CSV table of C-alpha atoms in Angstrom, one decimal:
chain,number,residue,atom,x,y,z
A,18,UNK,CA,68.7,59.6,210.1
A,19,UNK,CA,65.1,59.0,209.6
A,20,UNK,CA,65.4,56.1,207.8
A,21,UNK,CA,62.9,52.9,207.9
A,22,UNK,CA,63.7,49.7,210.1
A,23,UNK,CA,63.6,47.0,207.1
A,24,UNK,CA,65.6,44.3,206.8
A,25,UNK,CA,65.9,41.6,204.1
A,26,UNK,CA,63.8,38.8,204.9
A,27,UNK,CA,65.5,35.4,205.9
A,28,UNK,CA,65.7,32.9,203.3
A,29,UNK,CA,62.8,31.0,204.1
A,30,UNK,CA,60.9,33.8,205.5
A,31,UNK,CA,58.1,35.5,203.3
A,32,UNK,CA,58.6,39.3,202.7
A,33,UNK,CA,55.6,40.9,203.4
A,34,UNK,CA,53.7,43.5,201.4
A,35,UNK,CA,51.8,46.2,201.9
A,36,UNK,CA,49.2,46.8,199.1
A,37,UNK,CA,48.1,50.1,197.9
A,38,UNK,CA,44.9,49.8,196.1
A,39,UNK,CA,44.3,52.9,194.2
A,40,UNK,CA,41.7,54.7,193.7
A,41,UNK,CA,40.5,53.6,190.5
A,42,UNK,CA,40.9,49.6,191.3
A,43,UNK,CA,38.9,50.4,194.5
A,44,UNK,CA,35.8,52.4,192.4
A,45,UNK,CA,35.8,50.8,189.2
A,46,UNK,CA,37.6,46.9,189.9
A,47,UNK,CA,38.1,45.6,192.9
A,48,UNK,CA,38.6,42.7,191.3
A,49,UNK,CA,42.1,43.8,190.6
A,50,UNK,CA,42.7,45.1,193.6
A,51,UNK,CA,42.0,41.1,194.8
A,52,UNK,CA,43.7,39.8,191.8
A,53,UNK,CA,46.8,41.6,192.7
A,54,UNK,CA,46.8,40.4,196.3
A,55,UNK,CA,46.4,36.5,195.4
A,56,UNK,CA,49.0,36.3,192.9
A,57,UNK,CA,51.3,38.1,195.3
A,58,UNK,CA,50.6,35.4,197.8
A,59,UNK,CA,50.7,32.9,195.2
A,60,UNK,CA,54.3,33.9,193.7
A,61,UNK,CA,55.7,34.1,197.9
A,62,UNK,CA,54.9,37.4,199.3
A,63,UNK,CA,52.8,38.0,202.3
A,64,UNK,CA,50.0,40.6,202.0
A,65,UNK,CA,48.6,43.5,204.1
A,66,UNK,CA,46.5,45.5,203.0
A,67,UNK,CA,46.1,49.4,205.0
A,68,UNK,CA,42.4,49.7,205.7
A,69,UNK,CA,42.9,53.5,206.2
A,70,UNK,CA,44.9,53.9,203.1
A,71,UNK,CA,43.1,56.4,200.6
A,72,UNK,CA,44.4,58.5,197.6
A,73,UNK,CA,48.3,59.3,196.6
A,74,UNK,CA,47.4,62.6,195.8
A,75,UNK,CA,48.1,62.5,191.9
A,76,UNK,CA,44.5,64.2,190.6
A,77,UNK,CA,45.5,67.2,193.0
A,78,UNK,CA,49.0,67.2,192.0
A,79,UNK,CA,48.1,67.3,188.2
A,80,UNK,CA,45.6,70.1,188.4
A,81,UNK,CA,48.1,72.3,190.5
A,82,UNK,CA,46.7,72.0,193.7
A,83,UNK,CA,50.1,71.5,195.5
A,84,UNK,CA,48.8,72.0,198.9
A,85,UNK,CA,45.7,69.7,198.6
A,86,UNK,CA,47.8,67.1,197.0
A,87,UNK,CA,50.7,67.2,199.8
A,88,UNK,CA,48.1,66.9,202.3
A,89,UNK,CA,46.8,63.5,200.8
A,90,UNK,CA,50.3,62.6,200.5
A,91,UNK,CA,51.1,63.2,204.1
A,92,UNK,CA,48.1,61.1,204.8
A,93,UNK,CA,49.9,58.2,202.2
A,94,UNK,CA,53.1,58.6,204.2
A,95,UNK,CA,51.9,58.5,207.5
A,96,UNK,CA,49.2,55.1,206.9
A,97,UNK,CA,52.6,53.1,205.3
A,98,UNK,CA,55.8,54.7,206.8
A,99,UNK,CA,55.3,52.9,210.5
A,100,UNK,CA,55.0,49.5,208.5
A,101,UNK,CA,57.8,50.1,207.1
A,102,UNK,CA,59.7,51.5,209.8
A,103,UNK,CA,58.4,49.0,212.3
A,104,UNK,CA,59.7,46.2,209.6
A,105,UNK,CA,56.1,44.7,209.3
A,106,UNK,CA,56.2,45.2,205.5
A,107,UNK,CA,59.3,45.3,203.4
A,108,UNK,CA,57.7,47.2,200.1
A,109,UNK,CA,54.8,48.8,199.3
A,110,UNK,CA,53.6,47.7,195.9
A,111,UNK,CA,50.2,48.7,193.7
A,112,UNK,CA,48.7,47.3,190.5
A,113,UNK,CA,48.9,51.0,189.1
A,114,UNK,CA,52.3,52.7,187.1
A,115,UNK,CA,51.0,56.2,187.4
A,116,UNK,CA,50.6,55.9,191.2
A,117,UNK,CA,53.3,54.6,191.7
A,118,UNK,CA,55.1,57.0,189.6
A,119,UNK,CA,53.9,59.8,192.1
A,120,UNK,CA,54.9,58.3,195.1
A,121,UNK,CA,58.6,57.6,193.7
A,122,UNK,CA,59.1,60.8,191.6
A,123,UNK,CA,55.8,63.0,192.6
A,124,UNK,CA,56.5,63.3,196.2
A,125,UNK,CA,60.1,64.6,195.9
A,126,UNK,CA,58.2,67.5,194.3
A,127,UNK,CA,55.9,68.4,196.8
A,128,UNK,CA,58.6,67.5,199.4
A,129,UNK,CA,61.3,69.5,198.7
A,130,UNK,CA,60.6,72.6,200.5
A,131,UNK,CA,59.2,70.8,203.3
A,132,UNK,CA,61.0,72.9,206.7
A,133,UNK,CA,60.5,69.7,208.7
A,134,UNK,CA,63.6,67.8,207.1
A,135,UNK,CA,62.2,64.2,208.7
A,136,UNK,CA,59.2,64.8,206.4
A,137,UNK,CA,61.5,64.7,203.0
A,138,UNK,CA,63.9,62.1,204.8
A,139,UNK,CA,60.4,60.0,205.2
A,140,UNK,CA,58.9,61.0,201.5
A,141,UNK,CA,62.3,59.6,200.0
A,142,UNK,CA,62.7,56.4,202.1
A,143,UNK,CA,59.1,55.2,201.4
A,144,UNK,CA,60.0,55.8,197.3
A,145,UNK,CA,62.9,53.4,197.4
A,146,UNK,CA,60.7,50.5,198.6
A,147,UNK,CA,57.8,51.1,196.3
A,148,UNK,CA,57.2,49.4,193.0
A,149,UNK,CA,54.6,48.3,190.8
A,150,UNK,CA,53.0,45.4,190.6
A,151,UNK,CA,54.7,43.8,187.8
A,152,UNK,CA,58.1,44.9,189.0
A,153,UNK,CA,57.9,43.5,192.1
A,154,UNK,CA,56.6,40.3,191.1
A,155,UNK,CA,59.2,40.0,188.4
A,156,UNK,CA,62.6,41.4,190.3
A,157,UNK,CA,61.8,40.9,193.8
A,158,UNK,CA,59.7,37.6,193.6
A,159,UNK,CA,61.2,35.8,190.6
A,160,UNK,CA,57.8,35.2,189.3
A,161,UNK,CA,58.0,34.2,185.2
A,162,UNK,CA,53.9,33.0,185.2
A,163,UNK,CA,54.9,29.6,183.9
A,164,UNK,CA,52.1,28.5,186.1
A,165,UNK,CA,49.5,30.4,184.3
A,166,UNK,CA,47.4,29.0,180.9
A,167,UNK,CA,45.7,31.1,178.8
A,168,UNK,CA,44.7,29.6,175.2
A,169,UNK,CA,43.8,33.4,173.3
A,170,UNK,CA,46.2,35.1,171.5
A,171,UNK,CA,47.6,38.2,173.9
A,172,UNK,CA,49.0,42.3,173.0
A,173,UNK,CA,50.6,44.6,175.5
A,174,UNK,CA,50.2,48.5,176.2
A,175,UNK,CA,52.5,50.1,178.0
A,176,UNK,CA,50.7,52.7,179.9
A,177,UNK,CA,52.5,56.0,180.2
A,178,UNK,CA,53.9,56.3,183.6
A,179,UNK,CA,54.8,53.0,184.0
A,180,UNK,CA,57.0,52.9,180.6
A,181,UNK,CA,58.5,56.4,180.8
A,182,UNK,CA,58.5,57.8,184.8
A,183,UNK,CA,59.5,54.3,186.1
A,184,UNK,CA,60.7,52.1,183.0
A,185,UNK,CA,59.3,49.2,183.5
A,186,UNK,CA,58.5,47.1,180.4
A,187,UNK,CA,60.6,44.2,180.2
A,188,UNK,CA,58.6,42.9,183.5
A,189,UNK,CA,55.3,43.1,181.9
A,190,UNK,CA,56.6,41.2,178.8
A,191,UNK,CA,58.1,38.5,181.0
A,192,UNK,CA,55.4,37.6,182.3
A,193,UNK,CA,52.8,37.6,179.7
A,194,UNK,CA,55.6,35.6,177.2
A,195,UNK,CA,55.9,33.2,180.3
A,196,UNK,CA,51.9,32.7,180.3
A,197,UNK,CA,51.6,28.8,178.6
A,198,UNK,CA,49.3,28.7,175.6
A,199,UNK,CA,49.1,31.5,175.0
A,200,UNK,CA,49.5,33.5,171.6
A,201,UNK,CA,51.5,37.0,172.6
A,202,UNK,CA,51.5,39.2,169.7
A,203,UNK,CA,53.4,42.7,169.4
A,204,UNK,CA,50.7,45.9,169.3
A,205,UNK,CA,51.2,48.4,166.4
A,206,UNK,CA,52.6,51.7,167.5
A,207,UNK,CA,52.5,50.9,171.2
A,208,UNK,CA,54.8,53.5,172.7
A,209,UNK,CA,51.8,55.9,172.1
A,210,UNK,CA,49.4,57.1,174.7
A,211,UNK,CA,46.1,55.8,174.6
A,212,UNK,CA,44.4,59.2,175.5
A,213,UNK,CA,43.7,58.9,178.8
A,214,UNK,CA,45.9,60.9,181.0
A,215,UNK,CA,43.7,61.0,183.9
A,216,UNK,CA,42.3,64.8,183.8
A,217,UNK,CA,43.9,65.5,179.6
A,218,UNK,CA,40.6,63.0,179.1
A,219,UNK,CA,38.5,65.6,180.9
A,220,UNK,CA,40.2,69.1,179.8
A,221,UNK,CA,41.3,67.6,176.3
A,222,UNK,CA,38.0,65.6,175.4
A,223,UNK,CA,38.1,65.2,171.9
A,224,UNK,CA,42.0,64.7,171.1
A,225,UNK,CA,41.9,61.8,174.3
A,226,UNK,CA,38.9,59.7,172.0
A,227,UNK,CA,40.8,60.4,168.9
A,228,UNK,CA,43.8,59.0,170.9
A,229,UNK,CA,41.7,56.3,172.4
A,230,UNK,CA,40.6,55.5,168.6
A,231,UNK,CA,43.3,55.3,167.1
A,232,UNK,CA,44.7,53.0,169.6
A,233,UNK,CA,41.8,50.5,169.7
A,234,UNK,CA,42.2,50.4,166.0
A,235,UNK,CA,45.7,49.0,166.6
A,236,UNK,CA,44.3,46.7,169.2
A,237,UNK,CA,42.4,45.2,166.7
A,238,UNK,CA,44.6,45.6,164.0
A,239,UNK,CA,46.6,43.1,166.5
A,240,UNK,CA,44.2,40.2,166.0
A,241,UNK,CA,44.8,40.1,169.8
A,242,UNK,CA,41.6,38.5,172.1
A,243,UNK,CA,42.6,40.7,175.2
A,244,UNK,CA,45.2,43.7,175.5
A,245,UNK,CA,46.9,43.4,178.6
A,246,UNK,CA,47.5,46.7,180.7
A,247,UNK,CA,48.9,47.9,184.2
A,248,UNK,CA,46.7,50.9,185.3
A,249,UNK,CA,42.9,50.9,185.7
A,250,UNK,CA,42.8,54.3,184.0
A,251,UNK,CA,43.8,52.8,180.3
A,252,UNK,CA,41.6,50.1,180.9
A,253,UNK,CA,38.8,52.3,181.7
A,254,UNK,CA,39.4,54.2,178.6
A,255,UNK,CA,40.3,51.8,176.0
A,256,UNK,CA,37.6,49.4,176.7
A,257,UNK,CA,34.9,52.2,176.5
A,258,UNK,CA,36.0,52.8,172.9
A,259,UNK,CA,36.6,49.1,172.1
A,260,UNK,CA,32.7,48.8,173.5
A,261,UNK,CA,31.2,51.7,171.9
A,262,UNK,CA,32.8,50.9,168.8
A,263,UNK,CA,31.5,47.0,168.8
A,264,UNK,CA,35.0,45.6,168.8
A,265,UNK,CA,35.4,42.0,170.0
A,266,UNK,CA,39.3,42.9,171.8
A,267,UNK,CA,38.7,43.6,175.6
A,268,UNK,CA,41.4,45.6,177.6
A,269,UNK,CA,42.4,43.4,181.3
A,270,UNK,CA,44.4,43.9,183.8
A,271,UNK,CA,47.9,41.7,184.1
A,272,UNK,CA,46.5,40.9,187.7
A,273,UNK,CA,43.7,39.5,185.9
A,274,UNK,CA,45.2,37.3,183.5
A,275,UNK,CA,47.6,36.4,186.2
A,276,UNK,CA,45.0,35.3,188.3
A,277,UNK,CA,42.8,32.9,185.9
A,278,UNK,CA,40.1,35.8,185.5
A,279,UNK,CA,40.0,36.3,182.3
A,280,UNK,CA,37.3,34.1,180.1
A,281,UNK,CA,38.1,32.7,177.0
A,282,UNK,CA,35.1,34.6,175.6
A,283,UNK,CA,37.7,37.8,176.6
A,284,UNK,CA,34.6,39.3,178.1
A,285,UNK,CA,36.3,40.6,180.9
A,286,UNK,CA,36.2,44.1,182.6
């Protein structure tokens, strides 16, 4: 059986992590990427971070391009399966829902006809120890943020892949509710997409800004300083219409507002 060396940490031994950046946190915020790796540290994990790590493959896989796709994924699997294996990391964790959802659900896909079995046997081993940011912090870490302040009044969106491929969103809530001074304040209609969908923004233009639209109109219709969301994508998205349309609301990044980096003038991103 191909399955990886890890064993549970000792008691007073920190599990390590290995981060997987993303794509979009690596163009567009590095910041979160950074954000994501103190806060780790700070709630007890230990953090590595791949410097050869790249792409999970996703765009490819969502535009059809199985073979490109599993190629990047082989590349994915091969940077983080000998951590793993070799027990130098115990999980692999990014501050992104949708990439994670491929790695966990996406990969079993491209996978499954694989003729080298050790190849699916790998693929399905390296999903079992991946999670999201906020999942890990929250049921692997213990983390409830009671160490964070923020004095603004705070909504949630939960992005797509993280609600329904993974569902994950009593993690999120945890830890925003656990942030002290803060105001957290339900978002109307937040089940629904925001629009962005990573290529439907570029095939499906104008339905993903009447989606967008309609969700920074809840936003504000929240009364919320800063909307708090778990993939760069959304936050991309949302803010460009929150901007464009000269609304005061800014969409952040949980890593953010775990991490102190978010200014009470919400000016963030």
């Amino acid at each position: 059986m191909d399955e990886p060396n890890v064993t549970a940490p000792r008691q007073n031994r920190r599990p390590t992590v290995a981060l997987f950046v993303t794509c979009m946190v690596d163009a567009l915020y590095p910041h979160v990427g950074l954000a994501a790796a103190e806060v780790l540290e700070r709630y007890g994990a230990h953090v590595v971070v791949p410097s050869d790590q790249t792409c999970c493959g996703q765009p490819a896989f969502n535009a059809g391009y199985r073979a490109d796709a599993r190629a990047v994924a082989q590349h994915f699997i091969d940077v983080f399966w000998p951590l793993i294996d070799r027990g130098e990391a115990q999980a692999i964790v990014a501050p992104s829902g949708s990439c994670i959802a491929m790695v966990k659900h996406g990969y079993e896909m491209l996978f499954e006809r694989e003729p080298d079995e050790r190849g699916r046997r790998r693929a399905a081993a390296l999903a079992r120890v991946t999670y999201e940011f906020s999942e890990y912090l929250v049921d692997v870490l213990g983390a409830n943020a009671a160490d964070v302040s923020f004095p603004e009044t705070v909504t949630y969106h939960p992005c797509c892949h993280l609600l329904r491929d993974l569902g994950v969103d009593a993690q999120p809530r945890r830890l925003l509710r656990g942030i002290r001074d803060a105001t957290f304040v339900d978002l109307p209609e937040a089940g629904e997409c925001c629009g962005f969908g990573g290529l439907f923004a570029i095939k499906n233009a104008p339905i993903s800004t009447a989606m967008g639209q309609r969700k920074a109109g809840n936003v504000s219709q929240s009364g919320a300083d800063v909307v708090v969301m778990n993939d760069a994508g959304c936050i991309a998205h949302v803010n460009g219409i929150l901007v464009r349309e000269g609304r005061r609301c800014r969409a952040v990044h949980i890593a953010e507002l775990l991490n102190a980096q978010v200014g009470q003038d919400a000016e963030a991103s």
